Every structure is written in C-alpha cells, then in structure tokens.
Amino acid sequence: MGLFWRRKKDDFVSLRLNEPAEARPETPAPPPPVEPPRETVVEPPRETRETVKEEPVPPTRSPFQSSVLGLNLSMEELQAQEAALEQEISARFRRAVAATRDSLSEKLDTVFTGRKQIDEELLDQLEEVLIAADIGVPTTLGILETVRRGIARKQINDLDALKLAIKTELLNILQASERQGVASETTVPEGIAPYVMMIVGVNGVGKTTTIGKLAQRIKAEGNDVLICAADTFRAAASDQLAIWAERTGVPLIQQKQGTDPAAVLFDSLKAAKARGSEVLIVDTAGRLHNKSNLMAELEKMKRVAAREVDGAPHETLLVVDAVTGQNGLEQARQFLKVAGVTGIVLTKLDGTAKGGIAVAIAKELNLPIRYAGIGEKVDDLVVFDPQQYVNSLFGN
Ligand SMILES: Nc1nc2c(ncn2[C@@H]2O[C@H](COP(=O)(O)OP(=O)(O)OP(=O)(O)O)[C@@H](O)[C@H]2O)c(=O)[nH]1
Ligand SMILES: [Mg+2]
C-alpha cells in the first residue's frame, strides 16, 4: 500500500553528514517569493497554521523531528503503522460495499440453494442477478459467455467452480481496465510542476467533495497543493470549494461568478508556479446553459493548461456517482468524447446496493477506477483496488 499519492520518489534521502563539509554543495538561497495575485488567493486561516506549530513535538530519535512522511519513525514502526492503516481502510471499504455484498450474496444463495448441477436455467438466473447488481447487460453477457465456455471445456464442473469463475471474471475486467491508458502521478517526471489534475463530471456527483478529500490526502503526504475554483457558473460552487479549502488548509484561487473558467485556470497555473506548488487540482462546472458550452469550456481549459505546463492536464478524472447506476454511465459517455478522461472516481459507493456498476464502468468505458468515495467525510476516499473490491463483494 504505502503512499496514497506516489509522486515523491521512495529513494533514501542522503544527508551527506559523513562527508567533509567542503564536499557538500552550498544550499542555494531560495528564490525570492513571487506574490500570486493577492485578491484571488484564499489562504488557510492563520489559527490553523499556528495550532499546528504549537503542537507538542514528541521525543524523536531523528534529525527530521516530526514528519508527515514518517521519517522520524523506525522501519518497524512505519510497517506497523502501514499495516494498521491498511486494515482500517479495508474494513471501511468492506462496510461501504456491505449493501451490495448482502444483496448479491442473498440473490446468489437463492439461485444456488438446492441445486446440484449447472444447467441453462441456473445460468439464466445468474444473468438476472448480475444485471440486478448493475453490472450491466453487455458486461453480464460477456461474463456468462466466458462461463459457458468454461463449462463446455469441462473446466467448470460444480457450483463452487462456477462462483470462482464469476469472481475471477469480475477481477479480470477490473484489472484489464487498469492497463488502459492510466495516467497517474508516477508517469510524470518530478521536474514538471505543478502536476495538474482536472476533475470533471455532471452536477451533484461529488466533484467538490472529492477535491477536498484529494487535497487533504496529497497534502498530508508532504506535497504543496493548490486548488483552482473553475466552476464559475454557480455562485455557490466557489463557496463550497472554499469551505473544503479552509477545512483542509489548502489555498484556493477563485474569482467572481461568471469569470471565464479558462482565465481562473490561467491565474491558478501562474500562482502555482510562483508558489512552487507541486499539485494543482481544478474544479469544473457540472452544468452550463447547454452541453456543448460545457464541453467547449473543458476543451479550452485543457488548451490553456497544456500551454502553461508540459503535458497538462496530466490527469483528468471523471467523477461518477455510483447511486445513479446505468444513467451515470450514459452521462459519462458524453464526457469521454471531449474531456480526454484518464480515470474514474466512483463516488457514493457507500450509498448503493448496486455497487456492481464499478464493473460496468471498467468494461464499458474502458477506463480504470482510480479512487472510490465511501462517505461524505474528508478521509472517505480510497485508492480503488480491484482485488479488495471483488473480495469485499464475495465476503472474503
Ligand atoms: N455518501 C456519500 N456522499 C457523497 C460522496 N461524495 C460526495 N457526496 C455527497 O454528494 C453531494 C454532492 O457533492 P458535491 O461534491 O457538491 O458534488 P459536485 O459534483 O461538486 O456538484 P456540483 O458542484 O453541483 O456540480 C454532497 O452532499 C456530498 O456530501 C460519497 O462518496 N459518499
Ligand atoms: Mg461542485
């Protein structure tokens, strides 16, 4: 598991303490800070920063004092911390998909109980169960076709083998989607900054909430994060984002309602460069007067980003609300045409019994699910792990 966001290399940091002083290069003086456009920057409240400073520092045995990256901990302490965190996340993820699991396993039990062999009627019922879990018609038909081939080749002879085959097929679909044009922080050289993430999707799916969660996690791992409020269509959009920015202590660039979003993005990119920000997360509008406006706006923003930073936006995440199921999938297709989406954030997985939509998304949109939203709170975002998802659905 390890870091949530992995751009910083896992290399050892060399302090070169046992080299003669003259061999150590002089640390260059930091460049004078360039002031970003004052009126648009909302800094985290002073008290937040002061509180952090005043916290008692625990006794450490490292020159790093307390460190967000855990540099003050021994290897064993770090491993123990990581294992505990992994367990906690796994438990929370299982709770989030509990409704889907219960509904799926209840229906599978009804289909399997009292049967001794696999026949056409059983396969038809199985098809219904998978479609009911929102796995989608084309994806379900594909899974059943693979299963039928296995039966014909005598590779699947009993109900246990059948269950295992379905589970394996779901995992294969999710893992195959991970290999499709995944953009992630690990593929962009560290020298290119800021790493630009654009968050797109229709209104109400959870874009702003996801940005808050991402900003918090990426910052907590020692990165300098800036948020760009480019949803200038709704007056409340910027305010909602400002609440998240304040909550997470991440600065925000915003302008008044109606400003060209590409202009806000331009300012944000300039500010990010001036401040030396490592990551810029961009909120975008979910609705405009009409769909073609929205798509044209996204295209313009992408052009501006590419002009200012090499390869930007480096990642375009499409947020899909799991509760809207197949409808959400249809909306997503509209975005795929223009937005150059590189991955999916599947939100509100905790609010549905039809979490099978994850498989439909992976198969039908041919895109990896990078993150899953499992609640409304700031730490309710997990890196989506196909194995963990499939295991959680099948109760192991
Ligand atoms: N249960 C649950 N609720 C979520 C999750 N993510 C977002 N929400 C809720 O969904 C609602 C909409 O979230 P927003 O982040 O405002 O959605 P948005 O896409 O920014 O919406 P617009 O700005 O209107 O386009 C809020 O009430 C969030 O608390 C999640 O993972 N689980
Ligand atoms: Mg929003």
CSV table of C-alpha atoms in Angstrom, one decimal, residues 129-384:
chain,number,residue,atom,x,y,z
A,129,VAL,CA,-28.7,-11.5,-10.5
A,130,LEU,CA,-25.7,-9.8,-12.2
A,131,ILE,CA,-27.8,-7.4,-14.1
A,132,ALA,CA,-29.7,-6.5,-10.9
A,133,ALA,CA,-26.4,-5.6,-9.3
A,134,ASP,CA,-25.9,-3.0,-12.1
A,135,ILE,CA,-23.1,-4.9,-13.7
A,136,GLY,CA,-24.9,-4.0,-17.0
A,137,VAL,CA,-26.3,-6.1,-19.8
A,138,PRO,CA,-23.3,-6.2,-22.2
A,139,THR,CA,-20.8,-6.9,-19.3
A,140,THR,CA,-23.1,-9.6,-17.8
A,141,LEU,CA,-23.5,-11.3,-21.2
A,142,GLY,CA,-19.7,-11.2,-21.7
A,143,ILE,CA,-19.2,-12.8,-18.2
A,144,LEU,CA,-21.8,-15.5,-19.0
A,145,GLU,CA,-20.2,-16.3,-22.3
A,146,THR,CA,-16.8,-16.9,-20.6
A,147,VAL,CA,-18.5,-19.1,-18.0
A,148,ARG,CA,-20.3,-21.1,-20.7
A,149,ARG,CA,-17.0,-21.7,-22.5
A,150,GLY,CA,-15.5,-23.0,-19.2
A,151,ILE,CA,-18.5,-25.3,-18.7
A,152,ALA,CA,-18.2,-26.7,-22.3
A,153,ARG,CA,-14.5,-27.3,-21.8
A,154,LYS,CA,-15.3,-29.1,-18.5
A,155,GLN,CA,-13.2,-26.6,-16.6
A,156,ILE,CA,-16.2,-25.6,-14.5
A,157,ASN,CA,-17.9,-28.7,-13.1
A,158,ASP,CA,-19.6,-27.6,-9.9
A,159,LEU,CA,-21.2,-24.7,-8.2
A,160,ASP,CA,-18.1,-23.7,-6.3
A,161,ALA,CA,-16.1,-23.6,-9.5
A,162,LEU,CA,-18.9,-21.5,-11.1
A,163,LYS,CA,-18.8,-19.0,-8.3
A,164,LEU,CA,-15.0,-18.8,-8.5
A,165,ALA,CA,-15.2,-18.3,-12.3
A,166,ILE,CA,-17.6,-15.3,-11.9
A,167,LYS,CA,-15.3,-13.8,-9.3
A,168,THR,CA,-12.3,-14.2,-11.5
A,169,GLU,CA,-14.0,-12.8,-14.5
A,170,LEU,CA,-15.1,-9.6,-12.5
A,171,LEU,CA,-11.5,-9.2,-11.3
A,172,ASN,CA,-10.1,-9.7,-14.9
A,173,ILE,CA,-12.4,-6.9,-16.2
A,174,LEU,CA,-11.3,-4.5,-13.5
A,175,GLN,CA,-7.7,-5.3,-13.9
A,176,ALA,CA,-7.8,-5.1,-17.7
A,177,SER,CA,-9.3,-1.6,-17.4
A,178,GLU,CA,-6.3,-0.6,-15.2
A,179,ARG,CA,-4.0,-1.2,-18.1
A,180,GLN,CA,-5.9,1.2,-20.4
A,181,GLY,CA,-4.1,4.5,-20.7
A,182,VAL,CA,-3.8,5.1,-17.0
A,183,ALA,CA,-2.5,8.5,-16.2
A,184,SER,CA,-1.0,8.8,-12.8
A,185,GLU,CA,1.5,10.9,-10.9
A,186,THR,CA,4.1,8.2,-11.2
A,187,THR,CA,4.3,8.7,-15.0
A,188,VAL,CA,5.1,12.4,-15.0
A,189,PRO,CA,8.7,13.5,-14.2
A,190,GLU,CA,9.0,15.3,-10.9
A,191,GLY,CA,10.6,18.3,-12.6
A,192,ILE,CA,7.3,19.1,-14.3
A,193,ALA,CA,5.2,21.2,-11.9
A,194,PRO,CA,2.5,21.7,-11.0
A,195,TYR,CA,1.0,18.3,-11.7
A,196,VAL,CA,-2.4,19.3,-12.9
A,197,MET,CA,-5.5,17.2,-12.1
A,198,MET,CA,-8.8,18.2,-13.7
A,199,ILE,CA,-12.0,17.0,-12.0
A,200,VAL,CA,-15.0,16.7,-14.4
A,201,GLY,CA,-18.5,15.3,-14.2
A,202,VAL,CA,-22.2,16.2,-14.2
A,203,ASN,CA,-23.6,18.2,-11.4
A,204,GLY,CA,-24.1,16.7,-8.0
A,205,VAL,CA,-21.8,13.6,-8.5
A,206,GLY,CA,-19.3,14.7,-5.8
A,207,LYS,CA,-16.6,16.6,-7.7
A,208,THR,CA,-16.1,19.3,-5.0
A,209,THR,CA,-16.2,16.8,-2.2
A,210,THR,CA,-13.6,14.6,-4.0
A,211,ILE,CA,-11.3,17.6,-4.5
A,212,GLY,CA,-11.4,18.3,-0.7
A,213,LYS,CA,-10.6,14.7,0.0
A,214,LEU,CA,-7.8,14.5,-2.6
A,215,ALA,CA,-6.3,17.8,-1.5
A,216,GLN,CA,-6.2,16.6,2.1
A,217,ARG,CA,-4.5,13.3,1.4
A,218,ILE,CA,-2.0,14.7,-1.1
A,219,LYS,CA,-1.1,17.5,1.2
A,220,ALA,CA,-0.8,15.2,4.2
A,221,GLU,CA,1.9,13.3,2.3
A,222,GLY,CA,4.1,16.3,2.2
A,223,ASN,CA,3.1,17.9,-1.1
A,224,ASP,CA,2.3,21.5,-1.7
A,225,VAL,CA,-1.3,21.6,-3.1
A,226,LEU,CA,-3.3,24.5,-4.7
A,227,ILE,CA,-7.0,24.3,-5.6
A,228,CYS,CA,-8.5,26.2,-8.6
A,229,ALA,CA,-12.2,27.1,-8.5
A,230,ALA,CA,-13.0,27.0,-12.2
A,231,ASP,CA,-16.7,26.2,-11.7
A,232,THR,CA,-17.7,29.9,-12.1
A,233,PHE,CA,-21.2,29.1,-13.4
A,234,ARG,CA,-22.8,28.7,-10.0
A,235,ALA,CA,-22.2,31.3,-7.3
A,236,ALA,CA,-22.3,28.7,-4.5
A,237,ALA,CA,-19.8,26.4,-6.2
A,238,SER,CA,-16.8,28.6,-5.3
A,239,ASP,CA,-18.1,29.0,-1.7
A,240,GLN,CA,-18.5,25.2,-1.3
A,241,LEU,CA,-14.9,24.7,-2.5
A,242,ALA,CA,-13.7,27.5,-0.2
A,243,ILE,CA,-15.2,25.5,2.8
A,244,TRP,CA,-13.2,22.5,1.8
A,245,ALA,CA,-10.1,24.6,1.2
A,246,GLU,CA,-10.4,26.0,4.7
A,247,ARG,CA,-11.1,22.6,6.2
A,248,THR,CA,-8.0,21.1,4.7
A,249,GLY,CA,-5.8,24.1,5.0
A,250,VAL,CA,-5.1,24.2,1.2
A,251,PRO,CA,-5.1,27.6,-0.6
A,252,LEU,CA,-7.7,28.3,-3.2
A,253,ILE,CA,-7.7,30.5,-6.3
A,254,GLN,CA,-11.1,31.9,-7.1
A,255,GLN,CA,-12.7,34.7,-8.9
A,256,LYS,CA,-16.2,36.2,-9.1
A,257,GLN,CA,-19.1,34.3,-10.6
A,258,GLY,CA,-19.2,34.4,-14.4
A,259,THR,CA,-15.5,34.8,-14.9
A,260,ASP,CA,-14.1,32.7,-17.8
A,261,PRO,CA,-13.1,29.4,-16.2
A,262,ALA,CA,-10.0,29.3,-18.5
A,263,ALA,CA,-8.9,32.6,-17.1
A,264,VAL,CA,-9.2,31.3,-13.5
A,265,LEU,CA,-7.2,28.3,-14.5
A,266,PHE,CA,-4.6,30.5,-16.2
A,267,ASP,CA,-4.3,32.6,-12.9
A,268,SER,CA,-4.1,29.4,-10.9
A,269,LEU,CA,-1.3,27.9,-13.0
A,270,LYS,CA,0.7,31.2,-12.7
A,271,ALA,CA,0.1,31.2,-8.9
A,272,ALA,CA,1.1,27.5,-8.6
A,273,LYS,CA,4.3,28.2,-10.5
A,274,ALA,CA,5.1,31.3,-8.4
A,275,ARG,CA,4.4,29.5,-5.1
A,276,GLY,CA,6.2,26.3,-6.2
A,277,SER,CA,3.1,24.2,-5.8
A,278,GLU,CA,3.5,20.6,-6.7
A,279,VAL,CA,-0.1,19.8,-7.4
A,280,LEU,CA,-3.0,21.9,-8.8
A,281,ILE,CA,-6.5,20.4,-8.5
A,282,VAL,CA,-9.1,22.0,-10.8
A,283,ASP,CA,-12.8,22.0,-10.0
A,284,THR,CA,-15.0,22.4,-13.1
A,285,ALA,CA,-18.7,23.1,-13.7
A,286,GLY,CA,-21.1,20.2,-13.8
A,287,ARG,CA,-23.7,22.1,-15.8
A,288,LEU,CA,-23.9,25.1,-18.1
A,289,HIS,CA,-26.6,26.6,-20.3
A,290,ASN,CA,-26.2,23.7,-22.6
A,291,LYS,CA,-24.0,20.7,-23.0
A,292,SER,CA,-22.0,21.9,-26.0
A,293,ASN,CA,-21.0,25.0,-24.0
A,294,LEU,CA,-19.7,22.8,-21.2
A,295,MET,CA,-17.7,20.7,-23.5
A,296,ALA,CA,-16.2,23.7,-25.3
A,297,GLU,CA,-15.3,25.2,-22.0
A,298,LEU,CA,-13.5,22.0,-20.9
A,299,GLU,CA,-11.6,21.9,-24.2
A,300,LYS,CA,-10.5,25.5,-23.8
A,301,MET,CA,-9.3,24.8,-20.3
A,302,LYS,CA,-7.3,21.9,-21.5
A,303,ARG,CA,-5.6,24.0,-24.1
A,304,VAL,CA,-4.7,26.7,-21.6
A,305,ALA,CA,-3.2,24.1,-19.2
A,306,ALA,CA,-1.1,22.5,-22.0
A,307,ARG,CA,0.2,25.9,-23.0
A,308,GLU,CA,1.4,26.7,-19.4
A,309,VAL,CA,2.7,23.3,-18.2
A,310,ASP,CA,4.2,20.5,-20.2
A,311,GLY,CA,1.6,17.7,-20.7
A,312,ALA,CA,-1.0,19.3,-18.6
A,313,PRO,CA,-3.6,18.4,-17.6
A,314,HIS,CA,-1.7,15.3,-16.5
A,315,GLU,CA,-4.8,13.6,-15.2
A,316,THR,CA,-8.5,14.2,-16.0
A,317,LEU,CA,-10.7,12.4,-13.5
A,318,LEU,CA,-14.3,11.8,-14.4
A,319,VAL,CA,-16.5,11.6,-11.2
A,320,VAL,CA,-19.3,9.1,-11.5
A,321,ASP,CA,-22.0,8.7,-8.8
A,322,ALA,CA,-22.5,5.0,-8.1
A,323,VAL,CA,-26.1,5.6,-7.0
A,324,THR,CA,-27.1,6.8,-10.4
A,325,GLY,CA,-26.1,3.5,-11.9
A,326,GLN,CA,-26.6,3.0,-15.6
A,327,ASN,CA,-27.7,6.6,-16.0
A,328,GLY,CA,-24.4,7.8,-14.7
A,329,LEU,CA,-22.7,5.6,-17.3
A,330,GLU,CA,-24.6,7.3,-20.1
A,331,GLN,CA,-23.7,10.7,-18.8
A,332,ALA,CA,-20.1,9.6,-18.5
A,333,ARG,CA,-20.0,8.7,-22.2
A,334,GLN,CA,-20.8,12.3,-23.1
A,335,PHE,CA,-17.7,13.5,-21.2
A,336,LEU,CA,-15.4,10.8,-22.7
A,337,LYS,CA,-15.9,12.3,-26.2
A,338,VAL,CA,-14.2,15.5,-25.4
A,339,ALA,CA,-12.7,15.6,-22.0
A,340,GLY,CA,-9.8,13.2,-22.6
A,341,VAL,CA,-10.6,11.4,-19.4
A,342,THR,CA,-7.8,9.3,-17.9
A,343,GLY,CA,-9.6,7.7,-15.0
A,344,ILE,CA,-12.7,7.5,-12.9
A,345,VAL,CA,-13.6,8.4,-9.3
A,346,LEU,CA,-16.6,6.3,-8.3
A,347,THR,CA,-18.4,8.2,-5.5
A,348,LYS,CA,-21.1,7.2,-3.1
A,349,LEU,CA,-20.3,3.6,-3.2
A,350,ASP,CA,-21.5,3.6,0.4
A,351,GLY,CA,-25.0,4.7,-0.7
A,352,THR,CA,-26.0,1.9,-3.0
A,353,ALA,CA,-26.7,-1.8,-3.1
A,354,LYS,CA,-25.8,-1.7,-6.8
A,355,GLY,CA,-22.1,-1.3,-6.5
A,356,GLY,CA,-21.7,-3.7,-9.4
A,357,ILE,CA,-21.7,-0.5,-11.5
A,358,ALA,CA,-17.9,-0.4,-10.9
A,359,VAL,CA,-17.5,-3.4,-13.2
A,360,ALA,CA,-19.8,-2.0,-15.9
A,361,ILE,CA,-17.8,1.3,-15.8
A,362,ALA,CA,-14.5,-0.5,-16.2
A,363,LYS,CA,-15.8,-2.7,-19.0
A,364,GLU,CA,-17.9,-0.3,-21.0
A,365,LEU,CA,-15.9,2.9,-20.6
A,366,ASN,CA,-12.6,1.0,-20.7
A,367,LEU,CA,-11.2,3.2,-18.1
A,368,PRO,CA,-9.6,2.4,-14.7
A,369,ILE,CA,-11.4,3.4,-11.5
A,370,ARG,CA,-8.6,5.2,-9.6
A,371,TYR,CA,-10.5,6.3,-6.4
A,372,ALA,CA,-13.7,5.4,-4.7
A,373,GLY,CA,-15.7,7.7,-2.5
A,374,ILE,CA,-17.1,5.8,0.6
A,375,GLY,CA,-18.7,8.6,2.6
A,376,GLU,CA,-19.0,12.3,3.0
A,377,LYS,CA,-16.1,12.9,5.4
A,378,VAL,CA,-12.7,14.1,4.4
A,379,ASP,CA,-11.0,10.8,4.8
A,380,ASP,CA,-13.7,8.8,3.0
A,381,LEU,CA,-11.7,8.4,-0.2
A,382,VAL,CA,-9.7,5.3,-1.0
A,383,VAL,CA,-7.5,4.2,-3.9
A,384,PHE,CA,-9.7,1.7,-5.7
